Amino acid sequence: MLRDSHLKALLMLACVGSLTTACEMKKNLDDMHKSTVEMNETTKRMEEKTGELDKKSESLDNKTAELYDALRQGNAALLRKEFLQQLNESKEMAKKLSLGVKYFWAYEFQLWSMQGLDNDHRREELASSAAREFIREIHEYAPTEDFISPTSDDNRDMNFLALVTTLHEVNDKQKNRVDPKGIEHMSMLSLIERALKQKADLDAGRISLNDLKASSYDLLAFESKLIQILQARQNFILTMLVAKASNIDKGLKNKVKLGLLGMKWTLDLSKYNDVEVNEMTRYLKAVLDTRKILKDAGHAIEVDDTIQKVLMNGQIAKAKKQADVRAAAEGQIITYIQQVRSAAVVTK
């Protein structure tokens, strides 16, 4: 009997222990479930908060982009106005050319950043805005389409010549942003060239009016002004080159001798350093490139009569001793000069 009592007691303790263990396990499972539910709820709240934060961040980015765009527009417009005012007040051509560079650098498409609102569409919008402004501003300096002499000392003519000569300028900020991406530079000259090419496609029926870029449409509304601009550009750049090479700019005596009397002169390349030779090459290339745009658009090349005479009367003397690089540079100048001289032109 005693043994049975002990056995019952042990069984009772075992049952109680099992029940206790079971209760503790249930409690632990319940606690784990509760913690899991609470964690899920916490995670959900965190996701909601993160989503709200993302929306606020996106909203802030949009507002910042809008603010930058508005500030850029206002500041750039003020700078262009200031540069044109200084252009009008300046008397020296070198200063006017410097201001022309700054003027074109201050157009918004030059400051396109590829960030915020600055997508490809926005770049074309900025180009269109610039084209509309420029083609109307230039009318102040050349209200008619008459030939403008590259040697004119009229202030309005000089302003016009300074601006058409610096059409190609590209802001360093644009270069630094687009060059790593392999995106082409955009300048007022490139916009004019594109407009005339699209005009040729339009005339040939290859595109429709709706296919024109917005800037092309704005520029082609004044096609005759575009031609006048390009004629004046190639003519004045050629004049700068001839003036430097022949010393025609040193006084009236030289102008009479070289121009009216048709005296021979020599471009002695040995008198110019490598930088000067390189600059002459750039001038000549700019003349040839501009003339190509005109010819592709179906227009004859117009050149000042005196400048053409001086150009044709020039001779070239190479440096006697020269390294291979220098020889190549001088050879390039000679090739370009021959191309310029052999071109069919109309003198004015």
mmCIF file of C-alpha atoms in Angstrom:
data_model
loop_
_atom_site.group_PDB
_atom_site.id
_atom_site.type_symbol
_atom_site.label_atom_id
_atom_site.label_comp_id
_atom_site.label_asym_id
_atom_site.label_seq_id
_atom_site.Cartn_x
_atom_site.Cartn_y
_atom_site.Cartn_z
ATOM 1 C CA MET A 1 0.000 0.000 0.000
ATOM 2 C CA LEU A 2 2.768 2.363 0.952
ATOM 3 C CA ARG A 3 4.450 1.677 -2.347
ATOM 4 C CA ASP A 4 1.272 2.469 -4.249
ATOM 5 C CA SER A 5 0.921 5.750 -2.337
ATOM 6 C CA HIS A 6 4.460 6.769 -3.291
ATOM 7 C CA LEU A 7 3.833 5.867 -6.899
ATOM 8 C CA LYS A 8 0.650 7.930 -6.992
ATOM 9 C CA ALA A 9 2.478 10.869 -5.436
ATOM 10 C CA LEU A 10 5.236 10.656 -8.054
ATOM 11 C CA LEU A 11 2.718 10.462 -10.868
ATOM 12 C CA MET A 12 0.907 13.457 -9.422
ATOM 13 C CA LEU A 13 4.123 15.474 -9.290
ATOM 14 C CA ALA A 14 4.970 14.465 -12.833
ATOM 15 C CA CYS A 15 1.557 15.612 -14.058
ATOM 16 C CA VAL A 16 1.826 18.873 -12.161
ATOM 17 C CA GLY A 17 5.337 19.398 -13.606
ATOM 18 C CA SER A 18 4.131 18.676 -17.123
ATOM 19 C CA LEU A 19 1.220 21.046 -16.716
ATOM 20 C CA THR A 20 3.525 23.734 -15.386
ATOM 21 C CA THR A 21 5.969 23.249 -18.270
ATOM 22 C CA ALA A 22 3.114 23.267 -20.773
ATOM 23 C CA CYS A 23 1.738 26.481 -19.276
ATOM 24 C CA GLU A 24 5.160 28.111 -19.397
ATOM 25 C CA MET A 25 5.654 27.065 -23.027
ATOM 26 C CA LYS A 26 2.220 28.398 -23.936
ATOM 27 C CA LYS A 27 3.034 31.647 -22.173
ATOM 28 C CA ASN A 28 6.327 31.901 -24.040
ATOM 29 C CA LEU A 29 4.640 31.217 -27.356
ATOM 30 C CA ASP A 30 1.976 33.785 -26.556
ATOM 31 C CA ASP A 31 4.663 36.313 -25.679
ATOM 32 C CA MET A 32 6.550 35.569 -28.889
ATOM 33 C CA HIS A 33 3.376 35.922 -30.956
ATOM 34 C CA LYS A 34 2.586 39.189 -29.227
ATOM 35 C CA SER A 35 6.110 40.467 -29.847
ATOM 36 C CA THR A 36 5.893 39.402 -33.490
ATOM 37 C CA VAL A 37 2.571 41.201 -33.927
ATOM 38 C CA GLU A 38 3.958 44.307 -32.229
ATOM 39 C CA MET A 39 7.087 44.152 -34.404
ATOM 40 C CA ASN A 40 4.963 43.851 -37.545
ATOM 41 C CA GLU A 41 2.915 46.831 -36.468
ATOM 42 C CA THR A 42 6.095 48.765 -35.708
ATOM 43 C CA THR A 43 7.552 47.837 -39.096
ATOM 44 C CA LYS A 44 4.335 48.898 -40.797
ATOM 45 C CA ARG A 45 4.408 52.236 -38.988
ATOM 46 C CA MET A 46 8.066 52.652 -39.963
ATOM 47 C CA GLU A 47 7.215 51.948 -43.614
ATOM 48 C CA GLU A 48 4.411 54.481 -43.450
ATOM 49 C CA LYS A 49 6.710 57.052 -41.880
ATOM 50 C CA THR A 50 9.426 56.279 -44.442
ATOM 51 C CA GLY A 51 6.906 56.688 -47.247
ATOM 52 C CA GLU A 52 5.791 60.005 -45.827
ATOM 53 C CA LEU A 53 9.426 61.055 -45.504
ATOM 54 C CA ASP A 54 10.094 60.052 -49.116
ATOM 55 C CA LYS A 55 7.107 62.106 -50.245
ATOM 56 C CA LYS A 56 8.284 65.085 -48.208
ATOM 57 C CA SER A 57 11.813 64.662 -49.589
ATOM 58 C CA GLU A 58 10.481 64.452 -53.147
ATOM 59 C CA SER A 59 8.345 67.516 -52.545
ATOM 60 C CA LEU A 60 11.355 69.348 -51.140
ATOM 61 C CA ASP A 61 13.465 68.315 -54.151
ATOM 62 C CA ASN A 62 10.776 69.610 -56.507
ATOM 63 C CA LYS A 63 10.527 72.892 -54.637
ATOM 64 C CA THR A 64 14.310 73.251 -54.623
ATOM 65 C CA ALA A 65 14.439 72.532 -58.356
ATOM 66 C CA GLU A 66 11.693 75.085 -59.017
ATOM 67 C CA LEU A 67 13.495 77.654 -56.898
ATOM 68 C CA TYR A 68 16.808 77.057 -58.689
ATOM 69 C CA ASP A 69 15.106 77.298 -62.074
ATOM 70 C CA ALA A 70 13.420 80.582 -61.170
ATOM 71 C CA LEU A 71 16.601 82.091 -59.714
ATOM 72 C CA ARG A 72 18.664 81.014 -62.716
ATOM 73 C CA GLN A 73 16.171 82.572 -65.090
ATOM 74 C CA GLY A 74 16.141 85.907 -63.282
ATOM 75 C CA ASN A 75 19.889 86.118 -62.687
ATOM 76 C CA ALA A 76 20.801 85.108 -66.238
ATOM 77 C CA ALA A 77 18.398 87.675 -67.715
ATOM 78 C CA LEU A 78 19.887 90.439 -65.562
ATOM 79 C CA LEU A 79 23.418 89.469 -66.613
ATOM 80 C CA ARG A 80 22.539 89.541 -70.318
ATOM 81 C CA LYS A 81 20.940 92.952 -69.917
ATOM 82 C CA GLU A 82 24.028 94.250 -68.117
ATOM 83 C CA PHE A 83 26.424 92.849 -70.726
ATOM 84 C CA LEU A 84 24.464 94.432 -73.591
ATOM 85 C CA GLN A 85 24.467 97.773 -71.789
ATOM 86 C CA GLN A 86 28.238 97.560 -71.366
ATOM 87 C CA LEU A 87 28.529 96.549 -75.014
ATOM 88 C CA ASN A 88 26.704 99.714 -76.046
ATOM 89 C CA GLU A 89 28.943 101.870 -73.856
ATOM 90 C CA SER A 90 32.252 100.283 -74.874
ATOM 91 C CA LYS A 91 34.282 101.848 -77.688
ATOM 92 C CA GLU A 92 37.041 99.271 -78.210
ATOM 93 C CA MET A 93 36.411 96.206 -80.361
ATOM 94 C CA ALA A 94 38.469 93.929 -78.109
ATOM 95 C CA LYS A 95 36.255 94.862 -75.161
ATOM 96 C CA LYS A 96 33.115 94.367 -77.212
ATOM 97 C CA LEU A 97 34.244 90.861 -78.179
ATOM 98 C CA SER A 98 34.877 90.027 -74.525
ATOM 99 C CA LEU A 99 31.380 91.207 -73.618
ATOM 100 C CA GLY A 100 29.947 89.194 -76.497
ATOM 101 C CA VAL A 101 31.444 86.033 -74.982
ATOM 102 C CA LYS A 102 29.946 86.843 -71.579
ATOM 103 C CA TYR A 103 26.568 87.619 -73.140
ATOM 104 C CA PHE A 104 26.293 84.225 -74.819
ATOM 105 C CA TRP A 105 27.597 82.441 -71.736
ATOM 106 C CA ALA A 106 24.703 83.934 -69.753
ATOM 107 C CA TYR A 107 21.953 82.166 -71.691
ATOM 108 C CA GLU A 108 20.190 79.535 -69.591
ATOM 109 C CA PHE A 109 20.771 76.655 -71.999
ATOM 110 C CA GLN A 110 24.473 77.204 -71.294
ATOM 111 C CA LEU A 111 23.773 76.525 -67.592
ATOM 112 C CA TRP A 112 21.661 73.382 -68.158
ATOM 113 C CA SER A 113 22.604 71.020 -65.329
ATOM 114 C CA MET A 114 21.003 67.613 -66.124
ATOM 115 C CA GLN A 115 19.534 67.710 -62.587
ATOM 116 C CA GLY A 116 16.135 68.584 -61.168
ATOM 117 C CA LEU A 117 13.944 70.016 -63.932
ATOM 118 C CA ASP A 118 16.802 69.973 -66.443
ATOM 119 C CA ASN A 119 15.866 67.025 -68.651
ATOM 120 C CA ASP A 120 16.310 66.880 -72.449
ATOM 121 C CA HIS A 121 12.958 68.556 -73.030
ATOM 122 C CA ARG A 122 13.902 71.417 -70.719
ATOM 123 C CA ARG A 123 17.148 71.948 -72.628
ATOM 124 C CA GLU A 124 15.207 72.433 -75.853
ATOM 125 C CA GLU A 125 12.834 74.822 -74.073
ATOM 126 C CA LEU A 126 15.786 76.913 -72.906
ATOM 127 C CA ALA A 127 17.263 76.851 -76.428
ATOM 128 C CA SER A 128 13.977 78.101 -77.859
ATOM 129 C CA SER A 129 13.778 80.896 -75.308
ATOM 130 C CA ALA A 130 17.344 81.947 -76.126
ATOM 131 C CA ALA A 131 16.708 81.888 -79.870
ATOM 132 C CA ARG A 132 13.633 84.114 -79.526
ATOM 133 C CA GLU A 133 15.508 86.611 -77.381
ATOM 134 C CA PHE A 134 18.686 86.740 -79.449
ATOM 135 C CA ILE A 135 17.084 87.114 -82.877
ATOM 136 C CA ARG A 136 15.064 90.062 -81.592
ATOM 137 C CA GLU A 137 17.911 91.702 -79.672
ATOM 138 C CA ILE A 138 20.186 91.623 -82.729
ATOM 139 C CA HIS A 139 17.681 93.728 -84.675
ATOM 140 C CA GLU A 140 18.619 96.732 -82.534
ATOM 141 C CA TYR A 141 22.112 96.711 -84.044
ATOM 142 C CA ALA A 142 21.116 95.761 -87.594
ATOM 143 C CA PRO A 143 17.519 96.817 -88.269
ATOM 144 C CA THR A 144 17.922 96.088 -92.008
ATOM 145 C CA GLU A 145 19.546 93.192 -93.889
ATOM 146 C CA ASP A 146 22.120 95.433 -95.600
ATOM 147 C CA PHE A 147 25.747 94.332 -95.896
ATOM 148 C CA ILE A 148 27.722 95.492 -92.868
ATOM 149 C CA SER A 149 31.338 96.416 -93.514
ATOM 150 C CA PRO A 150 33.774 94.585 -91.231
ATOM 151 C CA THR A 151 35.816 97.789 -90.979
ATOM 152 C CA SER A 152 32.883 99.996 -89.913
ATOM 153 C CA ASP A 153 33.491 102.272 -86.938
ATOM 154 C CA ASP A 154 29.770 102.834 -86.297
ATOM 155 C CA ASN A 155 29.007 101.722 -82.735
ATOM 156 C CA ARG A 156 25.900 99.751 -83.683
ATOM 157 C CA ASP A 157 27.764 97.972 -86.477
ATOM 158 C CA MET A 158 30.632 97.149 -84.123
ATOM 159 C CA ASN A 159 28.184 95.729 -81.552
ATOM 160 C CA PHE A 160 26.596 93.595 -84.246
ATOM 161 C CA LEU A 161 29.985 92.322 -85.433
ATOM 162 C CA ALA A 162 31.070 91.515 -81.877
ATOM 163 C CA LEU A 163 27.959 89.428 -81.267
ATOM 164 C CA VAL A 164 28.018 87.511 -84.557
ATOM 165 C CA THR A 165 31.723 86.772 -84.073
ATOM 166 C CA THR A 166 31.147 85.184 -80.640
ATOM 167 C CA LEU A 167 28.093 83.088 -81.620
ATOM 168 C CA HIS A 168 30.046 79.864 -81.179
ATOM 169 C CA GLU A 169 30.924 80.417 -77.518
ATOM 170 C CA VAL A 170 30.138 77.605 -75.063
ATOM 171 C CA ASN A 171 30.132 78.227 -71.320
ATOM 172 C CA ASP A 172 32.734 76.194 -69.418
ATOM 173 C CA LYS A 173 29.957 75.003 -67.082
ATOM 174 C CA GLN A 174 28.176 73.420 -70.028
ATOM 175 C CA LYS A 175 31.386 71.727 -71.170
ATOM 176 C CA ASN A 176 32.111 70.337 -67.700
ATOM 177 C CA ARG A 177 28.592 68.918 -67.411
ATOM 178 C CA VAL A 178 27.953 67.467 -70.856
ATOM 179 C CA ASP A 179 31.435 66.311 -71.898
ATOM 180 C CA PRO A 180 31.575 63.358 -69.435
ATOM 181 C CA LYS A 181 28.193 62.213 -70.779
ATOM 182 C CA GLY A 182 29.199 62.535 -74.426
ATOM 183 C CA ILE A 183 26.451 65.097 -75.066
ATOM 184 C CA GLU A 184 27.044 67.635 -77.847
ATOM 185 C CA HIS A 185 27.693 71.256 -76.984
ATOM 186 C CA MET A 186 24.935 73.745 -77.694
ATOM 187 C CA SER A 187 25.696 77.301 -78.818
ATOM 188 C CA MET A 188 23.783 80.011 -80.641
ATOM 189 C CA LEU A 189 25.780 79.128 -83.753
ATOM 190 C CA SER A 190 24.845 75.441 -83.495
ATOM 191 C CA LEU A 191 21.169 76.437 -83.124
ATOM 192 C CA ILE A 192 21.363 78.589 -86.252
ATOM 193 C CA GLU A 193 23.119 75.815 -88.186
ATOM 194 C CA ARG A 194 20.492 73.279 -87.075
ATOM 195 C CA ALA A 195 17.674 75.634 -88.050
ATOM 196 C CA LEU A 196 19.014 76.093 -91.588
ATOM 197 C CA LYS A 197 19.566 72.346 -91.991
ATOM 198 C CA GLN A 198 16.007 71.662 -90.869
ATOM 199 C CA LYS A 199 14.781 74.323 -93.266
ATOM 200 C CA ALA A 200 16.467 72.450 -96.118
ATOM 201 C CA ASP A 201 14.797 69.209 -94.954
ATOM 202 C CA LEU A 202 11.477 71.026 -94.739
ATOM 203 C CA ASP A 203 11.819 72.415 -98.284
ATOM 204 C CA ALA A 204 12.726 68.939 -99.579
ATOM 205 C CA GLY A 205 9.698 67.385 -97.901
ATOM 206 C CA ARG A 206 11.795 65.178 -95.641
ATOM 207 C CA ILE A 207 10.164 66.637 -92.526
ATOM 208 C CA SER A 208 7.005 68.557 -91.730
ATOM 209 C CA LEU A 209 6.549 71.845 -89.908
ATOM 210 C CA ASN A 210 5.705 69.920 -86.744
ATOM 211 C CA ASP A 211 9.101 68.207 -86.873
ATOM 212 C CA LEU A 212 11.002 71.470 -86.473
ATOM 213 C CA LYS A 213 12.773 72.002 -83.185
ATOM 214 C CA ALA A 214 11.207 74.886 -81.261
ATOM 215 C CA SER A 215 14.399 76.953 -81.554
ATOM 216 C CA SER A 216 14.539 76.297 -85.315
ATOM 217 C CA TYR A 217 10.995 77.567 -85.708
ATOM 218 C CA ASP A 218 11.830 80.729 -83.750
ATOM 219 C CA LEU A 219 14.973 81.416 -85.787
ATOM 220 C CA LEU A 220 13.506 80.624 -89.212
ATOM 221 C CA ALA A 221 10.889 83.300 -88.679
ATOM 222 C CA PHE A 222 13.825 85.629 -89.467
ATOM 223 C CA GLU A 223 15.741 83.608 -92.049
ATOM 224 C CA SER A 224 17.170 86.608 -93.891
ATOM 225 C CA LYS A 225 18.591 87.902 -90.607
ATOM 226 C CA LEU A 226 20.300 84.542 -90.032
ATOM 227 C CA ILE A 227 22.028 84.832 -93.407
ATOM 228 C CA GLN A 228 23.113 88.392 -92.668
ATOM 229 C CA ILE A 229 24.521 87.215 -89.328
ATOM 230 C CA LEU A 230 26.551 84.417 -90.930
ATOM 231 C CA GLN A 231 27.818 86.658 -93.743
ATOM 232 C CA ALA A 232 28.999 89.250 -91.243
ATOM 233 C CA ARG A 233 30.560 86.554 -89.046
ATOM 234 C CA GLN A 234 32.775 84.961 -91.694
ATOM 235 C CA ASN A 235 33.639 88.366 -93.114
ATOM 236 C CA PHE A 236 34.714 89.909 -89.817
ATOM 237 C CA ILE A 237 36.706 86.863 -88.657
ATOM 238 C CA LEU A 238 38.523 86.925 -92.002
ATOM 239 C CA THR A 239 39.181 90.626 -91.496
ATOM 240 C CA MET A 240 40.668 90.015 -88.040
ATOM 241 C CA LEU A 241 42.985 87.408 -89.524
ATOM 242 C CA VAL A 242 44.041 89.604 -92.447
ATOM 243 C CA ALA A 243 44.593 92.556 -90.115
ATOM 244 C CA LYS A 244 46.899 90.530 -87.886
ATOM 245 C CA ALA A 245 48.768 88.863 -90.721
ATOM 246 C CA SER A 246 49.258 91.935 -92.953
ATOM 247 C CA ASN A 247 49.447 94.749 -90.374
ATOM 248 C CA ILE A 248 46.643 96.495 -92.232
ATOM 249 C CA ASP A 249 45.281 97.558 -88.865
ATOM 250 C CA LYS A 250 48.461 99.543 -88.064
ATOM 251 C CA GLY A 251 47.224 102.681 -89.799
ATOM 252 C CA LEU A 252 45.642 104.378 -92.787
ATOM 253 C CA LYS A 253 48.895 104.238 -94.765
ATOM 254 C CA ASN A 254 48.940 100.450 -94.714
ATOM 255 C CA LYS A 255 45.250 100.274 -95.614
ATOM 256 C CA VAL A 256 45.835 102.412 -98.698
ATOM 257 C CA LYS A 257 48.934 100.490 -99.762
ATOM 258 C CA LEU A 258 47.518 97.039 -99.216
ATOM 259 C CA GLY A 259 43.932 97.710 -100.150
ATOM 260 C CA LEU A 260 43.561 100.432 -102.726
ATOM 261 C CA LEU A 261 47.004 100.094 -104.340
ATOM 262 C CA GLY A 262 47.087 96.311 -104.143
ATOM 263 C CA MET A 263 50.629 96.029 -102.852
ATOM 264 C CA LYS A 264 52.054 92.617 -102.084
ATOM 265 C CA TRP A 265 52.659 91.618 -98.499
ATOM 266 C CA THR A 266 54.104 88.596 -96.741
ATOM 267 C CA LEU A 267 52.777 86.554 -93.866
ATOM 268 C CA ASP A 268 56.043 85.651 -92.174
ATOM 269 C CA LEU A 269 55.114 82.765 -89.897
ATOM 270 C CA SER A 270 58.524 82.822 -88.231
ATOM 271 C CA LYS A 271 57.474 86.023 -86.458
ATOM 272 C CA TYR A 272 54.591 84.298 -84.670
ATOM 273 C CA ASN A 273 54.771 81.956 -81.701
ATOM 274 C CA ASP A 274 52.922 78.641 -81.476
ATOM 275 C CA VAL A 275 49.914 80.150 -79.727
ATOM 276 C CA GLU A 276 49.534 82.867 -82.370
ATOM 277 C CA VAL A 277 49.820 80.290 -85.142
ATOM 278 C CA ASN A 278 47.183 78.171 -83.447
ATOM 279 C CA GLU A 279 44.861 81.192 -83.143
ATOM 280 C CA MET A 280 45.256 81.971 -86.847
ATOM 281 C CA THR A 281 44.320 78.374 -87.585
ATOM 282 C CA ARG A 282 41.196 78.692 -85.422
ATOM 283 C CA TYR A 283 40.208 81.911 -87.226
ATOM 284 C CA LEU A 284 40.574 80.280 -90.617
ATOM 285 C CA LYS A 285 38.618 77.204 -89.578
ATOM 286 C CA ALA A 286 35.823 79.421 -88.221
ATOM 287 C CA VAL A 287 35.662 81.222 -91.582
ATOM 288 C CA LEU A 288 35.503 77.943 -93.501
ATOM 289 C CA ASP A 289 32.925 76.388 -91.149
ATOM 290 C CA THR A 290 30.652 79.447 -91.359
ATOM 291 C CA ARG A 291 30.954 79.558 -95.126
ATOM 292 C CA LYS A 292 29.976 75.899 -95.294
ATOM 293 C CA ILE A 293 26.763 76.638 -93.393
ATOM 294 C CA LEU A 294 25.986 79.421 -95.877
ATOM 295 C CA LYS A 295 26.780 77.276 -98.919
ATOM 296 C CA ASP A 296 24.746 74.346 -97.612
ATOM 297 C CA ALA A 297 21.842 76.770 -97.214
ATOM 298 C CA GLY A 298 22.272 77.848 -100.848
ATOM 299 C CA HIS A 299 23.799 81.284 -100.360
ATOM 300 C CA ALA A 300 26.797 82.959 -102.017
ATOM 301 C CA ILE A 301 29.693 84.152 -99.852
ATOM 302 C CA GLU A 302 29.914 87.933 -99.472
ATOM 303 C CA VAL A 303 33.283 89.541 -98.685
ATOM 304 C CA ASP A 304 34.391 93.128 -98.245
ATOM 305 C CA ASP A 305 36.173 94.199 -101.431
ATOM 306 C CA THR A 306 39.236 95.702 -99.727
ATOM 307 C CA ILE A 307 39.716 92.697 -97.453
ATOM 308 C CA GLN A 308 39.467 90.331 -100.409
ATOM 309 C CA LYS A 309 42.124 92.293 -102.316
ATOM 310 C CA VAL A 310 44.487 92.267 -99.345
ATOM 311 C CA LEU A 311 43.917 88.547 -98.841
ATOM 312 C CA MET A 312 44.668 87.718 -102.471
ATOM 313 C CA ASN A 313 47.863 89.833 -102.504
ATOM 314 C CA GLY A 314 49.421 88.068 -99.537
ATOM 315 C CA GLN A 315 52.293 85.620 -99.660
ATOM 316 C CA ILE A 316 53.369 83.141 -97.010
ATOM 317 C CA ALA A 317 56.852 82.546 -95.677
ATOM 318 C CA LYS A 318 57.432 79.522 -93.488
ATOM 319 C CA ALA A 319 59.831 79.435 -90.582
ATOM 320 C CA LYS A 320 63.171 77.997 -91.786
ATOM 321 C CA LYS A 321 63.846 75.799 -88.780
ATOM 322 C CA GLN A 322 60.880 74.068 -87.291
ATOM 323 C CA ALA A 323 59.909 70.980 -85.349
ATOM 324 C CA ASP A 324 57.474 68.440 -86.785
ATOM 325 C CA VAL A 325 54.562 69.794 -84.728
ATOM 326 C CA ARG A 326 55.243 73.362 -85.830
ATOM 327 C CA ALA A 327 55.619 72.268 -89.450
ATOM 328 C CA ALA A 328 52.241 70.534 -89.268
ATOM 329 C CA ALA A 329 50.637 73.657 -87.779
ATOM 330 C CA GLU A 330 52.058 75.901 -90.501
ATOM 331 C CA GLY A 331 51.011 73.404 -93.134
ATOM 332 C CA GLN A 332 47.457 73.513 -91.807
ATOM 333 C CA ILE A 333 47.407 77.317 -92.020
ATOM 334 C CA ILE A 334 48.600 77.231 -95.626
ATOM 335 C CA THR A 335 45.952 74.656 -96.535
ATOM 336 C CA TYR A 336 43.198 76.735 -94.930
ATOM 337 C CA ILE A 337 44.386 79.954 -96.605
ATOM 338 C CA GLN A 338 44.394 78.229 -99.982
ATOM 339 C CA GLN A 339 40.826 77.030 -99.378
ATOM 340 C CA VAL A 340 39.699 80.531 -98.407
ATOM 341 C CA ARG A 341 41.405 82.122 -101.406
ATOM 342 C CA SER A 342 40.049 79.604 -103.898
ATOM 343 C CA ALA A 343 36.445 80.048 -102.785
ATOM 344 C CA ALA A 344 34.017 81.779 -105.117
ATOM 345 C CA VAL A 345 32.866 84.992 -103.430
ATOM 346 C CA VAL A 346 30.845 88.099 -104.125
ATOM 347 C CA THR A 347 32.637 91.316 -103.159
ATOM 348 C CA LYS A 348 30.809 94.224 -101.569
#
